[in-house]
mmCIF file of C-alpha atoms in Angstrom:
data_model
loop_
_atom_site.group_PDB
_atom_site.id
_atom_site.type_symbol
_atom_site.label_atom_id
_atom_site.label_comp_id
_atom_site.label_asym_id
_atom_site.label_seq_id
_atom_site.Cartn_x
_atom_site.Cartn_y
_atom_site.Cartn_z
ATOM 1 C CA MET A 10 -31.542 3.869 -2.065
ATOM 2 C CA ILE A 11 -32.221 0.664 -0.977
ATOM 3 C CA ALA A 12 -28.413 0.571 0.514
ATOM 4 C CA GLY A 13 -28.730 3.582 2.214
ATOM 5 C CA ARG A 14 -32.011 2.658 4.209
ATOM 6 C CA ARG A 15 -30.495 -0.635 5.450
ATOM 7 C CA LEU A 16 -27.824 1.507 7.274
ATOM 8 C CA CYS A 17 -31.314 2.153 9.492
ATOM 9 C CA GLU A 18 -33.120 -0.616 9.907
ATOM 10 C CA ALA A 19 -31.871 -2.587 12.562
ATOM 11 C CA LYS A 20 -29.908 -2.172 15.786
ATOM 12 C CA SER A 21 -26.366 -1.658 15.958
ATOM 13 C CA SER A 22 -23.871 -1.902 18.606
ATOM 14 C CA ILE A 23 -21.769 0.617 16.380
ATOM 15 C CA PRO A 24 -22.198 4.201 18.145
ATOM 16 C CA LEU A 25 -21.346 5.527 14.930
ATOM 17 C CA LEU A 26 -24.438 3.883 13.225
ATOM 18 C CA ASP A 27 -26.641 5.200 15.864
ATOM 19 C CA ARG A 28 -25.186 8.838 15.426
ATOM 20 C CA VAL A 29 -26.065 8.470 11.399
ATOM 21 C CA CYS A 30 -29.630 7.243 11.981
ATOM 22 C CA ASP A 31 -30.043 9.949 14.775
ATOM 23 C CA ASN A 32 -28.962 12.281 12.271
ATOM 24 C CA ILE A 33 -31.297 11.086 9.436
ATOM 25 C CA LYS A 34 -33.931 10.930 11.322
ATOM 26 C CA ARG A 35 -34.370 14.776 11.700
ATOM 27 C CA PHE A 36 -34.491 14.999 7.805
ATOM 28 C CA SER A 37 -37.821 14.774 5.746
ATOM 29 C CA PHE A 38 -37.545 12.202 2.989
ATOM 30 C CA VAL A 39 -40.511 13.860 0.674
ATOM 31 C CA ASP A 40 -38.003 14.391 -1.957
ATOM 32 C CA GLN A 41 -36.080 10.780 -1.875
ATOM 33 C CA THR A 42 -33.031 11.661 -4.253
ATOM 34 C CA PRO A 43 -30.174 9.921 -3.568
ATOM 35 C CA GLN A 44 -28.145 13.101 -2.633
ATOM 36 C CA LYS A 45 -31.198 14.045 -0.343
ATOM 37 C CA PHE A 46 -31.196 10.919 1.664
ATOM 38 C CA PHE A 47 -27.497 10.097 1.868
ATOM 39 C CA ALA A 48 -26.125 13.514 2.391
ATOM 40 C CA PRO A 49 -27.048 13.370 6.569
ATOM 41 C CA ILE A 50 -25.207 9.917 6.594
ATOM 42 C CA ALA A 51 -21.984 11.448 5.221
ATOM 43 C CA ARG A 52 -22.602 14.553 7.615
ATOM 44 C CA ALA A 53 -22.530 12.652 10.487
ATOM 45 C CA PHE A 54 -19.568 10.575 9.428
ATOM 46 C CA PHE A 55 -17.485 13.064 8.244
ATOM 47 C CA ILE A 56 -18.217 15.046 11.862
ATOM 48 C CA ASP A 57 -17.312 11.843 13.811
ATOM 49 C CA LYS A 58 -13.742 12.119 11.729
ATOM 50 C CA LEU A 59 -13.173 15.720 12.213
ATOM 51 C CA SER A 60 -13.032 15.150 16.142
ATOM 52 C CA LYS A 61 -10.001 13.405 15.792
ATOM 53 C CA ILE A 62 -8.100 15.437 13.369
ATOM 54 C CA ALA A 63 -7.447 18.650 15.091
ATOM 55 C CA PRO A 64 -5.394 16.652 18.054
ATOM 56 C CA ILE A 65 -3.248 14.858 15.064
ATOM 57 C CA ALA A 66 -2.529 18.286 13.678
ATOM 58 C CA LEU A 67 -1.425 19.400 17.261
ATOM 59 C CA ILE A 68 0.697 16.127 17.857
ATOM 60 C CA ALA A 69 2.225 17.052 14.368
ATOM 61 C CA LEU A 70 3.101 20.121 15.108
ATOM 62 C CA SER A 71 4.193 20.046 18.478
ATOM 63 C CA ALA A 72 6.684 17.062 17.358
ATOM 64 C CA SER A 73 8.935 19.898 15.451
ATOM 65 C CA ILE A 74 8.360 22.787 17.858
ATOM 66 C CA PRO A 75 10.162 22.989 21.569
ATOM 67 C CA LEU A 76 7.504 22.954 24.203
ATOM 68 C CA PHE A 77 8.342 26.601 25.252
ATOM 69 C CA GLY A 78 9.681 27.982 21.782
ATOM 70 C CA ALA A 79 5.485 28.544 20.602
ATOM 71 C CA SER A 80 5.198 31.596 18.623
ATOM 72 C CA ALA A 81 1.978 33.742 19.129
ATOM 73 C CA ALA A 82 0.447 32.308 16.235
ATOM 74 C CA GLU A 83 1.062 28.792 17.654
ATOM 75 C CA GLU A 84 -0.048 29.436 21.032
ATOM 76 C CA ALA A 85 -3.536 30.833 19.305
ATOM 77 C CA PHE A 86 -3.763 27.317 17.139
ATOM 78 C CA ASN A 87 -3.345 25.470 20.202
ATOM 79 C CA GLN A 88 -5.747 27.644 21.982
ATOM 80 C CA GLY A 89 -8.070 27.083 18.968
ATOM 81 C CA VAL A 90 -7.527 23.091 19.256
ATOM 82 C CA SER A 91 -8.424 22.626 22.545
ATOM 83 C CA ALA A 92 -11.578 24.765 22.367
ATOM 84 C CA TYR A 93 -12.295 22.244 19.237
ATOM 85 C CA ASN A 94 -11.640 19.366 20.964
ATOM 86 C CA HIS A 95 -14.274 20.737 23.988
ATOM 87 C CA GLY A 96 -16.962 21.331 21.569
ATOM 88 C CA ALA A 97 -16.761 24.962 21.445
ATOM 89 C CA PHE A 98 -16.605 25.644 17.666
ATOM 90 C CA GLU A 99 -16.903 29.974 18.055
ATOM 91 C CA GLU A 100 -14.581 29.861 20.274
ATOM 92 C CA ALA A 101 -12.131 27.731 18.266
ATOM 93 C CA ILE A 102 -12.722 29.938 15.300
ATOM 94 C CA LYS A 103 -11.519 33.348 17.224
ATOM 95 C CA HIS A 104 -8.489 31.233 18.172
ATOM 96 C CA TYR A 105 -7.985 29.973 14.541
ATOM 97 C CA ASP A 106 -9.097 33.785 13.868
ATOM 98 C CA GLN A 107 -5.539 35.059 15.929
ATOM 99 C CA ALA A 108 -3.560 32.582 14.463
ATOM 100 C CA ILE A 109 -4.038 33.609 11.150
ATOM 101 C CA LYS A 110 -4.084 37.122 11.674
ATOM 102 C CA ILE A 111 -0.582 36.888 13.439
ATOM 103 C CA ASP A 112 0.667 34.302 10.376
ATOM 104 C CA PRO A 113 -1.657 34.248 7.385
ATOM 105 C CA ASN A 114 0.411 31.617 5.664
ATOM 106 C CA TYR A 115 -0.410 29.180 8.652
ATOM 107 C CA ALA A 116 -1.950 26.770 6.222
ATOM 108 C CA ILE A 117 -3.687 24.111 9.286
ATOM 109 C CA ALA A 118 -5.206 27.010 10.858
ATOM 110 C CA TYR A 119 -7.260 27.191 8.050
ATOM 111 C CA ASP A 120 -8.024 23.888 7.476
ATOM 112 C CA ASN A 121 -9.076 23.491 11.328
ATOM 113 C CA ARG A 122 -11.283 26.489 11.019
ATOM 114 C CA GLY A 123 -12.632 25.107 8.290
ATOM 115 C CA ASN A 124 -13.609 22.637 10.463
ATOM 116 C CA ALA A 125 -15.203 24.347 13.198
ATOM 117 C CA ARG A 126 -16.995 26.514 10.670
ATOM 118 C CA ALA A 127 -18.597 23.015 8.919
ATOM 119 C CA ASN A 128 -19.268 21.629 12.696
ATOM 120 C CA LEU A 129 -21.534 25.021 13.095
ATOM 121 C CA GLY A 130 -23.215 24.468 9.530
ATOM 122 C CA ASP A 131 -21.380 26.874 7.820
ATOM 123 C CA ILE A 132 -20.349 24.954 4.651
ATOM 124 C CA SER A 133 -19.501 27.425 2.185
ATOM 125 C CA ARG A 134 -16.730 28.992 4.243
ATOM 126 C CA ALA A 135 -15.520 26.034 5.560
ATOM 127 C CA ILE A 136 -14.999 24.956 1.899
ATOM 128 C CA ALA A 137 -13.161 28.535 1.381
ATOM 129 C CA ASP A 138 -10.903 27.745 4.378
ATOM 130 C CA HIS A 139 -9.609 24.585 2.811
ATOM 131 C CA ALA A 140 -9.381 25.959 -0.167
ATOM 132 C CA GLN A 141 -7.159 28.769 1.157
ATOM 133 C CA ALA A 142 -5.267 26.109 3.057
ATOM 134 C CA ILE A 143 -4.666 24.040 0.098
ATOM 135 C CA LYS A 144 -3.367 27.285 -1.752
ATOM 136 C CA ILE A 145 -0.919 27.748 0.896
ATOM 137 C CA ASP A 146 0.161 24.196 1.118
ATOM 138 C CA PRO A 147 -0.875 22.089 -1.851
ATOM 139 C CA ASN A 148 0.329 19.151 -0.410
ATOM 140 C CA LEU A 149 -1.659 19.277 3.007
ATOM 141 C CA ALA A 150 -3.692 16.062 2.737
ATOM 142 C CA SER A 151 -5.904 16.502 5.578
ATOM 143 C CA ALA A 152 -7.078 20.049 3.645
ATOM 144 C CA TYR A 153 -8.525 17.872 0.562
ATOM 145 C CA ASP A 154 -10.154 15.213 2.673
ATOM 146 C CA ASN A 155 -11.757 17.654 4.620
ATOM 147 C CA ARG A 156 -12.763 19.790 1.857
ATOM 148 C CA GLY A 157 -14.404 16.615 0.358
ATOM 149 C CA ASN A 158 -16.276 16.054 3.305
ATOM 150 C CA ALA A 159 -17.902 19.595 2.817
ATOM 151 C CA TYR A 160 -18.885 19.152 -0.512
ATOM 152 C CA ALA A 161 -19.986 15.808 0.316
ATOM 153 C CA ASN A 162 -22.532 17.314 2.972
ATOM 154 C CA LEU A 163 -23.689 19.881 -0.103
ATOM 155 C CA GLY A 164 -24.153 16.609 -2.477
ATOM 156 C CA ASP A 165 -21.650 17.483 -4.448
ATOM 157 C CA LEU A 166 -20.377 13.907 -5.105
ATOM 158 C CA SER A 167 -17.756 14.326 -7.723
ATOM 159 C CA ARG A 168 -15.814 17.251 -6.308
ATOM 160 C CA ALA A 169 -16.005 14.970 -2.820
ATOM 161 C CA ILE A 170 -14.530 11.952 -4.730
ATOM 162 C CA ALA A 171 -12.105 13.943 -6.570
ATOM 163 C CA ASP A 172 -10.482 15.875 -2.932
ATOM 164 C CA HIS A 173 -10.533 12.104 -1.786
ATOM 165 C CA ASN A 174 -8.585 11.024 -4.486
ATOM 166 C CA GLN A 175 -6.282 14.230 -3.954
ATOM 167 C CA ALA A 176 -5.564 13.343 -0.443
ATOM 168 C CA ILE A 177 -4.889 9.666 -0.891
ATOM 169 C CA LYS A 178 -2.736 10.942 -3.669
ATOM 170 C CA ILE A 179 -0.694 12.753 -1.612
ATOM 171 C CA ASP A 180 -0.766 10.110 1.330
ATOM 172 C CA PRO A 181 -1.305 6.660 0.397
ATOM 173 C CA ASN A 182 -1.667 4.973 3.941
ATOM 174 C CA TYR A 183 -4.359 8.083 4.835
ATOM 175 C CA ALA A 184 -7.245 6.241 6.484
ATOM 176 C CA ASP A 185 -9.635 8.578 6.908
ATOM 177 C CA ALA A 186 -9.729 9.424 3.328
ATOM 178 C CA TYR A 187 -10.524 5.944 2.305
ATOM 179 C CA ASN A 188 -13.390 5.725 4.722
ATOM 180 C CA ASN A 189 -15.071 9.387 3.660
ATOM 181 C CA ARG A 190 -14.347 8.562 0.221
ATOM 182 C CA GLY A 191 -16.371 5.046 0.979
ATOM 183 C CA VAL A 192 -19.154 6.938 2.502
ATOM 184 C CA ALA A 193 -19.468 9.140 -0.905
ATOM 185 C CA TYR A 194 -19.417 6.031 -2.863
ATOM 186 C CA VAL A 195 -22.386 4.542 -0.616
ATOM 187 C CA ASN A 196 -23.842 7.972 -1.312
ATOM 188 C CA LEU A 197 -23.484 7.377 -4.828
ATOM 189 C CA GLY A 198 -24.962 3.587 -4.589
ATOM 190 C CA ASP A 199 -21.649 2.508 -5.846
ATOM 191 C CA LEU A 200 -21.048 -0.343 -2.838
ATOM 192 C CA LYS A 201 -18.493 -1.994 -4.679
ATOM 193 C CA SER A 202 -16.134 0.754 -4.459
ATOM 194 C CA ALA A 203 -17.234 1.697 -0.723
ATOM 195 C CA THR A 204 -16.294 -2.133 -0.310
ATOM 196 C CA LYS A 205 -12.777 -1.752 -1.547
ATOM 197 C CA ASP A 206 -11.999 1.453 0.297
ATOM 198 C CA ALA A 207 -14.051 0.280 3.350
ATOM 199 C CA ARG A 208 -11.820 -2.584 3.425
ATOM 200 C CA LYS A 209 -8.092 -0.541 2.722
ATOM 201 C CA ALA A 210 -9.074 2.003 5.610
ATOM 202 C CA CYS A 211 -9.439 -0.963 7.856
ATOM 203 C CA GLU A 212 -5.943 -2.389 6.450
ATOM 204 C CA LEU A 213 -4.630 0.971 7.902
ATOM 205 C CA GLY A 214 -6.744 0.919 11.111
ATOM 206 C CA ALA A 215 -10.135 2.526 10.542
ATOM 207 C CA CYS A 216 -12.718 -0.087 10.739
ATOM 208 C CA GLN A 217 -15.568 1.664 11.154
ATOM 209 C CA LEU A 218 -17.287 2.084 7.456
ATOM 210 C CA LEU A 219 -16.603 -1.617 6.768
ATOM 211 C CA GLN A 220 -18.369 -2.825 10.398
ATOM 212 C CA ILE A 221 -21.482 -0.612 9.679
ATOM 213 C CA MET A 222 -21.484 -2.070 5.879
ATOM 214 C CA GLU A 223 -21.055 -5.487 6.961
ATOM 215 C CA GLN A 224 -23.323 -5.413 9.511
ATOM 216 C CA ASN A 225 -26.009 -3.855 7.067
ATOM 217 C CA GLN A 226 -25.123 -6.380 4.706
ATOM 218 C CA LEU A 227 -23.630 -3.776 2.100
ATOM 219 C CA ILE A 228 -20.304 -5.539 1.191
ATOM 220 C CA ARG A 229 -19.779 -6.154 -2.641
ATOM 221 C CA ASP A 230 -16.975 -8.354 -4.459
#
């Protein structure tokens, strides 16, 4: 609990921390259980990360598909990515719906639709979408990581960490998964494990969590 409060005690030069604290201020702290306190931290952090997932998925997709050879499903998917990146989550869902209607086995479309639903607060359906993506493609690391974020938002940290673990098992260089698991460990008050994950994520190029923890004296060796 003390660790969580320190995240917002001082002004930060890190935009991500400011977003976290703004999110926290919208919540009542009458019930001061760890999960109640840290859920907004996890949500603010993972939504920041979600904004980077869709374009990465599009880059990966376009690398293997000729520019003028996209199928109808791929075109709908790309439109969903564009809408998502502009913050039009409901519109993005409609495009992903269309992509899935054309290709019911389009795993990454389910995964991205889950991200859009999470941004709209529809966490249960987001989890269902990520689960369907995993069913179709058990090696889709992002689907595990995203579902872990959704579980964290619900305060189910054991499931969140289990999903982040699986994402990392599939892709040991998945920086966002280390960061997101680190946030879950902060939520649990396990700052030693959080420090380890934050440092690993930074080695892989994602230093946001490590910077927050260093600035707020949360590093534990």
